mmCIF file of C-alpha atoms and ligand atoms in Angstrom:
data_model
loop_
_atom_site.group_PDB
_atom_site.id
_atom_site.type_symbol
_atom_site.label_atom_id
_atom_site.label_comp_id
_atom_site.label_asym_id
_atom_site.label_seq_id
_atom_site.Cartn_x
_atom_site.Cartn_y
_atom_site.Cartn_z
ATOM 1 C CA UNK A 17 -2.557 -6.043 -19.890
ATOM 2 C CA UNK A 18 -2.172 -9.028 -17.989
ATOM 3 C CA UNK A 19 -4.148 -11.921 -15.497
ATOM 4 C CA UNK A 20 -5.572 -9.690 -13.077
ATOM 5 C CA UNK A 21 -7.001 -6.925 -15.918
ATOM 6 C CA UNK A 22 -9.292 -9.621 -17.352
ATOM 7 C CA UNK A 23 -12.739 -8.714 -16.435
ATOM 8 C CA UNK A 24 -14.803 -11.993 -16.142
ATOM 9 C CA UNK A 25 -16.412 -11.369 -19.725
ATOM 10 C CA UNK A 26 -12.627 -11.152 -21.043
ATOM 11 C CA UNK A 27 -11.363 -14.998 -18.927
ATOM 12 C CA UNK A 28 -15.396 -15.888 -21.356
ATOM 13 C CA UNK A 29 -13.793 -14.832 -24.275
ATOM 14 C CA UNK A 30 -10.299 -16.712 -23.457
ATOM 15 C CA UNK A 31 -12.601 -19.326 -23.039
ATOM 16 C CA UNK A 32 -14.410 -19.526 -25.999
ATOM 17 C CA UNK A 33 -15.494 -23.134 -27.036
ATOM 18 C CA UNK A 34 -14.837 -24.748 -23.595
ATOM 19 C CA UNK A 35 -17.716 -25.395 -21.731
ATOM 20 C CA UNK A 36 -19.323 -22.681 -19.264
ATOM 21 C CA UNK A 37 -18.140 -24.148 -15.857
ATOM 22 C CA UNK A 38 -14.830 -23.432 -17.140
ATOM 23 C CA UNK A 39 -14.976 -19.778 -16.904
ATOM 24 C CA UNK A 40 -15.279 -20.350 -13.101
ATOM 25 C CA UNK A 41 -12.725 -22.700 -13.196
ATOM 26 C CA UNK A 42 -10.444 -20.453 -14.458
ATOM 27 C CA UNK A 43 -12.068 -17.597 -12.150
ATOM 28 C CA UNK A 44 -11.752 -19.513 -8.845
ATOM 29 C CA UNK A 45 -7.972 -20.011 -9.842
ATOM 30 C CA UNK A 46 -7.449 -16.642 -9.476
ATOM 31 C CA UNK A 47 -9.465 -15.048 -7.352
ATOM 32 C CA UNK A 48 -10.068 -18.043 -4.496
ATOM 33 C CA UNK A 49 -6.809 -20.600 -5.446
ATOM 34 C CA UNK A 50 -4.818 -17.283 -6.146
ATOM 35 C CA UNK A 51 -3.327 -19.377 -8.415
ATOM 36 C CA UNK A 52 -1.552 -18.909 -12.085
ATOM 37 C CA UNK A 53 -3.602 -21.216 -15.114
ATOM 38 C CA UNK A 54 -0.615 -23.675 -15.417
ATOM 39 C CA UNK A 55 -1.298 -24.462 -11.733
ATOM 40 C CA UNK A 56 -4.857 -25.024 -12.206
ATOM 41 C CA UNK A 57 -5.125 -29.233 -12.518
ATOM 42 C CA UNK A 58 -8.549 -29.240 -12.570
ATOM 43 C CA UNK A 59 -8.511 -27.830 -16.553
ATOM 44 C CA UNK A 60 -6.915 -30.588 -19.015
ATOM 45 C CA UNK A 61 -3.747 -30.292 -19.341
ATOM 46 C CA UNK A 62 -3.728 -29.420 -23.269
ATOM 47 C CA UNK A 63 -6.386 -26.589 -22.341
ATOM 48 C CA UNK A 64 -4.104 -25.501 -19.807
ATOM 49 C CA UNK A 65 -0.813 -25.163 -21.503
ATOM 50 C CA UNK A 66 -3.145 -23.032 -24.237
ATOM 51 C CA UNK A 67 -3.878 -20.891 -21.528
ATOM 52 C CA UNK A 68 -0.612 -20.045 -20.219
ATOM 53 C CA UNK A 69 0.681 -19.074 -23.603
ATOM 54 C CA UNK A 70 -2.279 -16.219 -24.274
ATOM 55 C CA UNK A 71 -0.068 -13.018 -23.326
ATOM 56 C CA UNK A 72 -4.056 -12.326 -21.832
ATOM 57 C CA UNK A 73 -3.035 -14.620 -19.107
ATOM 58 C CA UNK A 74 0.756 -13.359 -18.647
ATOM 59 C CA UNK A 75 1.689 -12.631 -15.090
ATOM 60 C CA UNK A 76 2.499 -8.614 -14.564
ATOM 61 C CA UNK A 77 5.093 -9.054 -11.555
ATOM 62 C CA UNK A 78 8.812 -10.690 -11.548
ATOM 63 C CA UNK A 79 9.688 -11.141 -8.525
ATOM 64 C CA UNK A 80 13.406 -9.559 -8.864
ATOM 65 C CA UNK A 81 14.311 -10.093 -4.905
ATOM 66 C CA UNK A 82 12.776 -10.662 -1.503
ATOM 67 C CA UNK A 83 14.379 -8.947 1.426
ATOM 68 C CA UNK A 84 13.358 -9.932 5.030
ATOM 69 C CA UNK A 85 13.346 -7.723 8.566
ATOM 70 C CA UNK A 86 12.110 -7.733 11.720
ATOM 71 C CA UNK A 87 12.763 -11.190 12.219
ATOM 72 C CA UNK A 88 10.965 -12.225 9.252
ATOM 73 C CA UNK A 89 7.614 -10.223 9.536
ATOM 74 C CA UNK A 90 8.400 -7.680 7.009
ATOM 75 C CA UNK A 91 9.001 -8.544 3.850
ATOM 76 C CA UNK A 92 10.305 -6.730 0.553
ATOM 77 C CA UNK A 93 9.327 -7.749 -2.513
ATOM 78 C CA UNK A 94 11.520 -6.104 -6.132
ATOM 79 C CA UNK A 95 9.295 -6.675 -8.688
ATOM 80 C CA UNK A 96 9.736 -5.873 -12.185
ATOM 81 C CA UNK A 97 7.136 -5.381 -14.461
ATOM 82 C CA UNK A 98 6.542 -6.467 -18.765
ATOM 83 C CA UNK A 99 8.257 -3.705 -20.118
ATOM 84 C CA UNK A 100 10.776 -3.273 -17.090
ATOM 85 C CA UNK A 101 10.157 -0.653 -15.021
ATOM 86 C CA UNK A 102 10.513 -1.372 -11.087
ATOM 87 C CA UNK A 103 8.014 -1.979 -8.231
ATOM 88 C CA UNK A 104 7.711 -2.609 -4.700
ATOM 89 C CA UNK A 105 5.801 -4.087 -2.390
ATOM 90 C CA UNK A 106 5.422 -4.931 1.635
ATOM 91 C CA UNK A 107 4.319 -7.284 3.575
ATOM 92 C CA UNK A 108 3.764 -6.913 7.205
ATOM 93 C CA UNK A 109 2.755 -9.624 9.640
ATOM 94 C CA UNK A 110 2.162 -8.301 13.124
ATOM 95 C CA UNK A 111 0.101 -10.093 15.973
ATOM 96 C CA UNK A 112 -3.554 -9.298 14.919
ATOM 97 C CA UNK A 113 -2.647 -8.506 11.285
ATOM 98 C CA UNK A 114 -1.094 -9.108 7.768
ATOM 99 C CA UNK A 115 -0.926 -6.237 6.072
ATOM 100 C CA UNK A 116 0.512 -5.643 2.441
ATOM 101 C CA UNK A 117 1.158 -2.258 1.459
ATOM 102 C CA UNK A 118 0.991 -1.709 -2.475
ATOM 103 C CA UNK A 119 2.670 0.534 -5.268
ATOM 104 C CA UNK A 120 -0.081 2.585 -7.266
ATOM 105 C CA UNK A 121 2.617 3.900 -9.414
ATOM 106 C CA UNK A 122 5.952 3.330 -10.773
ATOM 107 C CA UNK A 123 7.771 6.284 -8.981
ATOM 108 C CA UNK A 124 6.165 9.234 -7.953
ATOM 109 C CA UNK A 125 5.612 12.515 -10.023
ATOM 110 C CA UNK A 126 5.008 14.141 -6.500
ATOM 111 C CA UNK A 127 8.660 15.037 -5.307
ATOM 112 C CA UNK A 128 8.361 15.242 -1.645
ATOM 113 C CA UNK A 129 11.829 16.335 -0.373
ATOM 114 C CA UNK A 130 11.781 13.727 2.272
ATOM 115 C CA UNK A 131 11.126 10.433 0.258
ATOM 116 C CA UNK A 132 12.997 8.495 -1.252
ATOM 117 C CA UNK A 133 10.360 7.601 -3.834
ATOM 118 C CA UNK A 134 9.870 11.172 -4.945
ATOM 119 C CA UNK A 135 14.023 11.943 -4.943
ATOM 120 C CA UNK A 136 13.716 8.932 -7.463
ATOM 121 C CA UNK A 137 10.886 10.583 -9.833
ATOM 122 C CA UNK A 138 7.883 9.610 -12.073
ATOM 123 C CA UNK A 139 8.331 6.020 -14.514
ATOM 124 C CA UNK A 140 4.455 5.373 -15.295
ATOM 125 C CA UNK A 141 1.130 4.852 -14.003
ATOM 126 C CA UNK A 142 0.413 1.607 -12.765
ATOM 127 C CA UNK A 143 -2.306 -0.904 -14.726
ATOM 128 C CA UNK A 144 -5.571 -2.060 -11.579
ATOM 129 C CA UNK A 145 -3.722 -6.028 -12.967
ATOM 130 C CA UNK A 146 -0.498 -4.592 -11.511
ATOM 131 C CA UNK A 147 -1.969 -3.288 -8.240
ATOM 132 C CA UNK A 148 -4.125 -6.320 -7.859
ATOM 133 C CA UNK A 149 -1.193 -9.000 -8.525
ATOM 134 C CA UNK A 150 0.367 -7.137 -5.952
ATOM 135 C CA UNK A 151 -1.758 -8.135 -2.983
ATOM 136 C CA UNK A 152 -2.872 -11.949 -5.083
ATOM 137 C CA UNK A 153 1.519 -12.081 -4.045
ATOM 138 C CA UNK A 154 0.860 -11.133 -0.557
ATOM 139 C CA UNK A 155 -2.298 -13.054 0.073
ATOM 140 C CA UNK A 156 -0.670 -15.940 -0.992
ATOM 141 C CA UNK A 157 1.938 -15.560 0.727
ATOM 142 C CA UNK A 158 0.042 -15.485 3.514
ATOM 143 C CA UNK A 159 -1.599 -18.091 3.124
ATOM 144 C CA UNK A 160 1.528 -20.411 2.576
ATOM 145 C CA UNK A 161 2.853 -18.738 6.129
ATOM 146 C CA UNK A 162 -1.210 -20.042 7.463
ATOM 147 C CA UNK A 163 -1.972 -17.058 7.936
ATOM 148 C CA UNK A 164 -5.078 -14.120 5.980
ATOM 149 C CA UNK A 165 -4.165 -11.392 4.350
ATOM 150 C CA UNK A 166 -6.448 -8.928 6.392
ATOM 151 C CA UNK A 167 -5.121 -5.181 4.904
ATOM 152 C CA UNK A 168 -4.205 -3.507 2.138
ATOM 153 C CA UNK A 169 -2.751 0.347 2.633
ATOM 154 C CA UNK A 170 -1.851 2.155 -0.687
ATOM 155 C CA UNK A 171 1.235 3.097 1.264
ATOM 156 C CA UNK A 172 4.284 2.030 -1.144
ATOM 157 C CA UNK A 173 5.167 3.580 -4.659
ATOM 158 C CA UNK A 174 3.430 6.503 -6.151
ATOM 159 C CA UNK A 175 0.728 8.576 -5.565
ATOM 160 C CA UNK A 176 -2.647 6.727 -5.558
ATOM 161 C CA UNK A 177 -5.135 9.710 -6.230
ATOM 162 C CA UNK A 178 -3.219 10.743 -9.839
ATOM 163 C CA UNK A 179 -3.847 7.414 -10.878
ATOM 164 C CA UNK A 180 -7.270 7.170 -9.780
ATOM 165 C CA UNK A 181 -9.568 5.168 -12.415
ATOM 166 C CA UNK A 182 -6.749 2.284 -11.350
ATOM 167 C CA UNK A 183 -6.276 2.204 -7.787
ATOM 168 C CA UNK A 184 -10.390 2.435 -7.777
ATOM 169 C CA UNK A 185 -10.452 -0.387 -10.459
ATOM 170 C CA UNK A 186 -8.433 -2.522 -8.000
ATOM 171 C CA UNK A 187 -9.503 -1.707 -4.913
ATOM 172 C CA UNK A 188 -12.774 -3.186 -6.543
ATOM 173 C CA UNK A 189 -11.282 -6.362 -7.169
ATOM 174 C CA UNK A 190 -9.784 -6.719 -3.522
ATOM 175 C CA UNK A 191 -13.560 -6.727 -2.391
ATOM 176 C CA UNK A 192 -15.072 -7.768 -4.778
ATOM 177 C CA UNK A 193 -12.832 -10.663 -5.854
ATOM 178 C CA UNK A 194 -10.388 -11.194 -3.153
ATOM 179 C CA UNK A 195 -12.947 -10.588 -0.821
ATOM 180 C CA UNK A 196 -11.561 -7.755 2.212
ATOM 181 C CA UNK A 197 -13.292 -5.733 3.485
ATOM 182 C CA UNK A 198 -13.506 -2.381 1.991
ATOM 183 C CA UNK A 199 -12.782 -1.138 5.760
ATOM 184 C CA UNK A 200 -9.503 -2.725 5.743
ATOM 185 C CA UNK A 201 -8.045 -0.877 2.595
ATOM 186 C CA UNK A 202 -7.114 1.949 3.089
ATOM 187 C CA UNK A 203 -5.914 5.221 0.283
ATOM 188 C CA UNK A 204 -3.070 7.141 1.405
ATOM 189 C CA UNK A 205 -2.700 10.643 -0.079
ATOM 190 C CA UNK A 206 -0.485 13.707 -0.228
ATOM 191 C CA UNK A 207 -3.347 15.570 -1.346
ATOM 192 C CA UNK A 208 -5.303 15.454 -4.826
ATOM 193 C CA UNK A 209 -8.419 17.301 -3.839
ATOM 194 C CA UNK A 210 -9.970 16.210 -6.615
ATOM 195 C CA UNK A 211 -9.049 12.738 -6.154
ATOM 196 C CA UNK A 212 -10.873 13.061 -2.362
ATOM 197 C CA UNK A 213 -13.480 14.892 -3.931
ATOM 198 C CA UNK A 214 -14.155 11.740 -6.147
ATOM 199 C CA UNK A 215 -12.750 9.122 -3.247
ATOM 200 C CA UNK A 216 -16.477 11.021 -0.466
ATOM 201 C CA UNK A 217 -18.825 10.026 -3.831
ATOM 202 C CA UNK A 218 -17.126 6.488 -4.366
ATOM 203 C CA UNK A 219 -19.485 3.977 -3.729
ATOM 204 C CA UNK A 220 -17.088 2.076 -1.190
ATOM 205 C CA UNK A 221 -16.385 2.916 2.218
ATOM 206 C CA UNK A 222 -12.387 2.929 2.500
ATOM 207 C CA UNK A 223 -10.440 4.802 4.326
ATOM 208 C CA UNK A 224 -8.869 7.347 3.675
ATOM 209 C CA UNK A 225 -5.480 9.162 5.014
ATOM 210 C CA UNK A 226 -4.133 12.277 3.947
ATOM 211 C CA UNK A 227 -0.202 13.010 4.839
ATOM 212 C CA UNK A 228 -0.553 16.435 6.321
ATOM 213 C CA UNK A 229 3.746 16.737 7.594
ATOM 214 C CA UNK A 230 3.034 20.430 8.795
ATOM 215 C CA UNK A 231 -0.177 22.359 9.063
ATOM 216 C CA UNK A 232 0.334 25.765 7.880
ATOM 217 C CA UNK A 233 1.372 26.261 3.481
ATOM 218 C CA UNK A 234 4.637 28.062 3.974
ATOM 219 C CA UNK A 235 6.140 24.737 5.669
ATOM 220 C CA UNK A 236 4.087 22.556 3.675
ATOM 221 C CA UNK A 237 4.775 24.353 0.724
ATOM 222 C CA UNK A 238 8.515 23.555 1.617
ATOM 223 C CA UNK A 239 7.547 19.935 2.390
ATOM 224 C CA UNK A 240 5.325 18.905 -0.058
ATOM 225 C CA UNK A 241 5.279 20.641 -3.026
ATOM 226 C CA UNK A 242 1.324 19.700 -4.209
ATOM 227 C CA UNK A 243 0.707 22.683 -1.535
ATOM 228 C CA UNK A 244 1.401 24.915 -3.932
ATOM 229 C CA UNK A 245 -1.671 23.587 -6.358
ATOM 230 C CA UNK A 246 -3.923 22.536 -3.541
ATOM 231 C CA UNK A 247 -3.244 24.672 -0.583
ATOM 232 C CA UNK A 248 -4.419 23.897 2.900
ATOM 233 C CA UNK A 249 -7.411 25.786 2.703
ATOM 234 C CA UNK A 250 -8.832 23.730 -0.951
ATOM 235 C CA UNK A 251 -7.152 20.001 1.609
ATOM 236 C CA UNK A 252 -9.254 20.691 4.349
ATOM 237 C CA UNK A 253 -12.218 21.407 2.448
ATOM 238 C CA UNK A 254 -11.782 18.804 0.032
ATOM 239 C CA UNK A 255 -11.548 16.327 3.766
ATOM 240 C CA UNK A 256 -14.443 17.573 5.359
ATOM 241 C CA UNK A 257 -17.056 16.706 2.284
ATOM 242 C CA UNK A 258 -15.252 13.350 2.875
ATOM 243 C CA UNK A 259 -16.051 13.133 6.204
ATOM 244 C CA UNK A 260 -18.937 14.566 5.600
ATOM 245 C CA UNK A 261 -20.585 12.106 2.781
ATOM 246 C CA UNK A 262 -18.921 8.866 4.468
ATOM 247 C CA UNK A 263 -19.113 9.646 8.214
ATOM 248 C CA UNK A 264 -15.380 8.068 8.290
ATOM 249 C CA UNK A 265 -12.593 9.265 10.347
ATOM 250 C CA UNK A 266 -9.806 11.029 8.491
ATOM 251 C CA UNK A 267 -6.520 9.532 9.683
ATOM 252 C CA UNK A 268 -3.515 12.475 9.170
ATOM 253 C CA UNK A 269 0.152 11.460 8.735
ATOM 254 C CA UNK A 270 2.671 13.173 10.079
ATOM 255 C CA UNK A 271 6.269 12.089 9.662
ATOM 256 C CA UNK A 272 8.150 13.794 12.155
ATOM 257 C CA UNK A 273 11.079 15.944 11.492
ATOM 258 C CA UNK A 274 13.576 16.906 14.085
ATOM 259 C CA UNK A 275 13.686 20.466 14.623
ATOM 260 C CA UNK A 276 11.002 21.078 11.170
ATOM 261 C CA UNK A 277 7.581 19.568 12.565
ATOM 262 C CA UNK A 278 8.015 18.441 15.963
ATOM 263 C CA UNK A 279 7.877 21.443 17.476
ATOM 264 C CA UNK A 280 5.115 22.694 20.132
ATOM 265 C CA UNK A 281 3.335 25.105 17.654
ATOM 266 C CA UNK A 282 3.065 22.489 15.051
ATOM 267 C CA UNK A 283 1.355 19.913 17.413
ATOM 268 C CA UNK A 284 -0.826 23.433 17.462
ATOM 269 C CA UNK A 285 -1.605 23.834 14.489
ATOM 270 C CA UNK A 286 -1.988 20.675 14.054
ATOM 271 C CA UNK A 287 -4.445 20.227 16.768
ATOM 272 C CA UNK A 288 -6.510 23.153 15.247
ATOM 273 C CA UNK A 289 -7.246 21.045 11.821
ATOM 274 C CA UNK A 290 -7.923 18.195 13.251
ATOM 275 C CA UNK A 291 -10.171 18.649 15.925
ATOM 276 C CA UNK A 292 -11.905 20.716 13.317
ATOM 277 C CA UNK A 293 -12.759 17.363 11.272
ATOM 278 C CA UNK A 294 -12.511 15.199 14.422
ATOM 279 C CA UNK A 295 -9.043 12.874 12.547
ATOM 280 C CA UNK A 296 -6.773 10.653 14.602
ATOM 281 C CA UNK A 297 -3.009 10.983 13.697
ATOM 282 C CA UNK A 298 -0.460 8.670 12.748
ATOM 283 C CA UNK A 299 2.851 9.650 13.718
ATOM 284 C CA UNK A 300 5.986 8.673 11.645
ATOM 285 C CA UNK A 301 9.140 9.435 12.727
ATOM 286 C CA UNK A 302 11.271 10.495 9.605
ATOM 287 C CA UNK A 303 12.048 7.257 8.632
ATOM 288 C CA UNK A 304 15.900 8.214 6.791
ATOM 289 C CA UNK A 305 16.539 8.874 2.899
ATOM 290 C CA UNK A 306 19.387 9.135 0.761
ATOM 291 C CA UNK A 307 18.253 13.017 -0.634
ATOM 292 C CA UNK A 308 17.205 14.578 2.848
ATOM 293 C CA UNK A 309 19.781 15.051 5.259
ATOM 294 C CA UNK A 310 17.927 16.256 7.902
ATOM 295 C CA UNK A 311 16.765 13.594 11.220
ATOM 296 C CA UNK A 312 13.662 12.126 12.032
ATOM 297 C CA UNK A 313 12.411 13.496 15.626
ATOM 298 C CA UNK A 314 14.753 11.376 18.420
ATOM 299 C CA UNK A 315 11.514 9.223 21.000
ATOM 300 C CA UNK A 316 11.423 11.650 23.734
ATOM 301 C CA UNK A 317 10.300 14.617 21.080
ATOM 302 C CA UNK A 318 8.048 12.034 19.902
ATOM 303 C CA UNK A 319 6.587 11.434 22.703
ATOM 304 C CA UNK A 320 6.304 14.328 23.734
ATOM 305 C CA UNK A 321 4.736 15.625 19.775
ATOM 306 C CA UNK A 322 2.177 12.613 20.674
ATOM 307 C CA UNK A 323 1.622 14.182 24.328
ATOM 308 C CA UNK A 324 1.242 17.123 23.517
ATOM 309 C CA UNK A 325 -1.109 16.523 21.183
ATOM 310 C CA UNK A 326 -3.794 14.345 23.279
ATOM 311 C CA UNK A 327 -3.864 17.843 25.688
ATOM 312 C CA UNK A 328 -4.782 19.131 22.909
ATOM 313 C CA UNK A 329 -7.918 16.619 22.598
ATOM 314 C CA UNK A 330 -6.114 14.814 19.604
ATOM 315 C CA UNK A 331 -5.439 11.414 19.308
ATOM 316 C CA UNK A 332 -2.163 10.139 18.210
ATOM 317 C CA UNK A 333 -0.670 7.036 16.931
ATOM 318 C CA UNK A 334 2.997 6.795 17.200
ATOM 319 C CA UNK A 335 3.516 3.978 13.891
ATOM 320 C CA UNK A 336 6.047 1.018 14.507
ATOM 321 C CA UNK A 337 8.671 1.928 12.071
ATOM 322 C CA UNK A 338 8.993 -1.269 9.881
ATOM 323 C CA UNK A 339 11.551 -2.684 7.165
ATOM 324 C CA UNK A 340 14.166 0.052 8.229
ATOM 325 C CA UNK A 341 16.969 -1.725 7.720
ATOM 326 C CA UNK A 342 16.178 -3.448 4.216
ATOM 327 C CA UNK A 343 15.325 0.656 3.552
ATOM 328 C CA UNK A 344 11.518 -1.162 3.358
ATOM 329 C CA UNK A 345 9.617 1.701 5.790
ATOM 330 C CA UNK A 346 7.379 4.223 5.040
ATOM 331 C CA UNK A 347 9.316 7.135 2.396
ATOM 332 C CA UNK A 348 11.778 4.785 1.830
ATOM 333 C CA UNK A 349 10.651 2.891 -1.250
ATOM 334 C CA UNK A 350 12.726 3.599 -4.338
ATOM 335 C CA UNK A 351 13.653 0.060 -6.083
ATOM 336 C CA UNK A 352 16.593 0.553 -6.903
ATOM 337 C CA UNK A 353 18.422 -1.865 -8.867
ATOM 338 C CA UNK A 354 19.756 -5.207 -7.766
ATOM 339 C CA UNK A 355 23.575 -4.032 -7.591
ATOM 340 C CA UNK A 356 22.945 -0.828 -5.657
ATOM 341 C CA UNK A 357 20.684 -2.643 -2.639
ATOM 342 C CA UNK A 358 21.348 -4.659 0.530
ATOM 343 C CA UNK A 359 22.175 -8.972 -0.410
ATOM 344 C CA UNK A 360 19.046 -10.280 -0.615
ATOM 345 C CA UNK A 361 17.827 -12.545 2.074
ATOM 346 C CA UNK A 362 18.137 -15.977 1.917
ATOM 347 C CA UNK A 363 15.579 -17.742 3.474
ATOM 348 C CA UNK A 364 11.307 -16.701 2.287
ATOM 349 C CA UNK A 365 9.211 -15.278 3.999
ATOM 350 C CA UNK A 366 6.715 -18.599 3.551
ATOM 351 C CA UNK A 367 9.573 -21.505 4.043
ATOM 352 C CA UNK A 368 10.871 -19.478 8.004
ATOM 353 C CA UNK A 369 7.059 -19.772 8.656
ATOM 354 C CA UNK A 370 6.413 -23.823 7.327
ATOM 355 C CA UNK A 371 9.151 -24.995 9.042
ATOM 356 C CA UNK A 372 7.119 -22.834 12.797
ATOM 357 C CA UNK A 373 4.577 -25.451 11.775
ATOM 358 C CA UNK A 374 3.817 -27.040 14.391
ATOM 359 C CA UNK A 375 6.878 -25.432 16.774
ATOM 360 C CA UNK A 376 6.124 -22.056 18.166
ATOM 361 C CA UNK A 377 4.012 -20.286 15.728
ATOM 362 C CA UNK A 378 6.589 -16.172 16.220
ATOM 363 C CA UNK A 379 2.844 -14.511 14.899
ATOM 364 C CA UNK A 380 0.006 -16.520 16.258
ATOM 365 C CA UNK A 381 -3.201 -16.550 13.803
HETATM 366 N N1 SAH B 419 2.123 9.403 -2.142
HETATM 367 C C1 SAH B 419 0.962 8.812 -0.833
HETATM 368 C C2 SAH B 419 1.436 7.206 -0.686
HETATM 369 C C3 SAH B 419 2.556 6.927 -0.549
HETATM 370 S S1 SAH B 419 3.722 7.215 1.102
HETATM 371 C C4 SAH B 419 1.555 9.441 0.274
HETATM 372 O O1 SAH B 419 2.080 10.215 0.087
HETATM 373 O O2 SAH B 419 0.227 10.082 0.883
HETATM 374 C C5 SAH B 419 3.529 6.692 2.248
HETATM 375 C C6 SAH B 419 3.139 7.467 4.046
HETATM 376 O O3 SAH B 419 4.910 7.569 3.940
HETATM 377 C C7 SAH B 419 3.139 8.897 3.213
HETATM 378 O O4 SAH B 419 2.344 9.381 4.702
HETATM 379 C C8 SAH B 419 4.505 9.877 3.549
HETATM 380 O O5 SAH B 419 3.985 11.184 3.852
HETATM 381 C C9 SAH B 419 5.421 8.702 4.054
HETATM 382 N N2 SAH B 419 6.405 9.508 4.003
HETATM 383 C C10 SAH B 419 7.254 9.305 3.108
HETATM 384 N N3 SAH B 419 8.310 9.355 2.859
HETATM 385 C C11 SAH B 419 9.020 8.924 4.435
HETATM 386 C C12 SAH B 419 10.132 9.344 5.217
HETATM 387 N N4 SAH B 419 11.169 9.155 4.814
HETATM 388 N N5 SAH B 419 9.882 8.819 6.484
HETATM 389 C C13 SAH B 419 8.773 8.677 7.338
HETATM 390 N N6 SAH B 419 7.460 8.357 6.824
HETATM 391 C C14 SAH B 419 7.553 8.790 5.489
HETATM 392 FE FE1 SF4 B 420 4.997 10.303 -3.698
HETATM 393 FE FE2 SF4 B 420 3.638 9.821 -1.175
HETATM 394 FE FE3 SF4 B 420 6.763 10.024 -1.508
HETATM 395 FE FE4 SF4 B 420 5.682 12.524 -1.656
HETATM 396 S S1 SF4 B 420 4.866 11.168 -0.141
HETATM 397 S S2 SF4 B 420 6.794 11.994 -3.199
HETATM 398 S S3 SF4 B 420 3.155 11.847 -2.811
HETATM 399 S S4 SF4 B 420 4.805 8.359 -2.752
#
């Protein structure tokens, strides 16, 4: 239990005996000012101290290290959870958007061969408050940098649809309390079919990304072990159900692996699945991970694959790789112990941007 696990009613209980408006002040402090209870100068000092001592209002995340890449446009945070588990969160600035990539589990049980999180294994589910607090940290850092956080992607550590109740509660808080647009929230799944059906019936119109990587069962069984449980036919049926129920377009994620899934035949198979449900493709050149010796497709092969999809009538975009040199790119998150990581950068993102105030803005608002 931590501060962003509390409902409004639970905050009211903590403030029993205080004037009713204190509940709103505390709620505003947490969700509007993105502040800790002890920072809320609107509250009397004694009450602030009392609240700061309550275990229910403790923070969930303790920052262990921050690493920067891409000239400060990508920040990766390693957080320690109250029980000592570790997760990573990545904040990304671009010209037009500011996104946070959040973890939904400590580790991941799905065991995809090419993914560092999968290679490290599963530790535990995250609580809703542990997910929301990642977003709050990012929103606060963005605000300090003169920007506004506007996108949340569940593409950090873990399989979000294997922790459905928590990610859904977190999404409700992200949209309802932190005021981000549901259409700017993307949930990425490796293909947990029951979760996709639940998402199809859920009231918020969030985006769904499905990590496909292979369009035939033989290859997908190899790359994504979950495919043995939910083969492509079941996965595509769930995707069709989602599109019919929500009228939203699904995107397929495809990590391009040299000689494995970047051939003409792969493009043809993928195009067939895309056309059936009007899906869009996000191509991600495979990022290197310690446990998977195969190389990502070279840039020419990436372009050729995209062009092949185009000529088959399918829209595809090549995702720009971010934060590779700090192992913050897709599939590289492993929350490695500090000793094993590259040295953390000296300057945190907010200060860098504050120094830029008034001067040329690297990433204009
Ligand atoms: N578990 C969810 C969300 C987290 S992974 C899922 O798999 O969808 C986020 C994305 O990174 C997924 O599309 C995943 O397939 C991709 N990915 C994993 N390892 C990768 C790697 N080494 N290179 C590029 N993308 C990778
Ligand atoms: Fe888990 Fe996604 Fe990595 Fe597969 S790609 S191991 S589902 S985090």
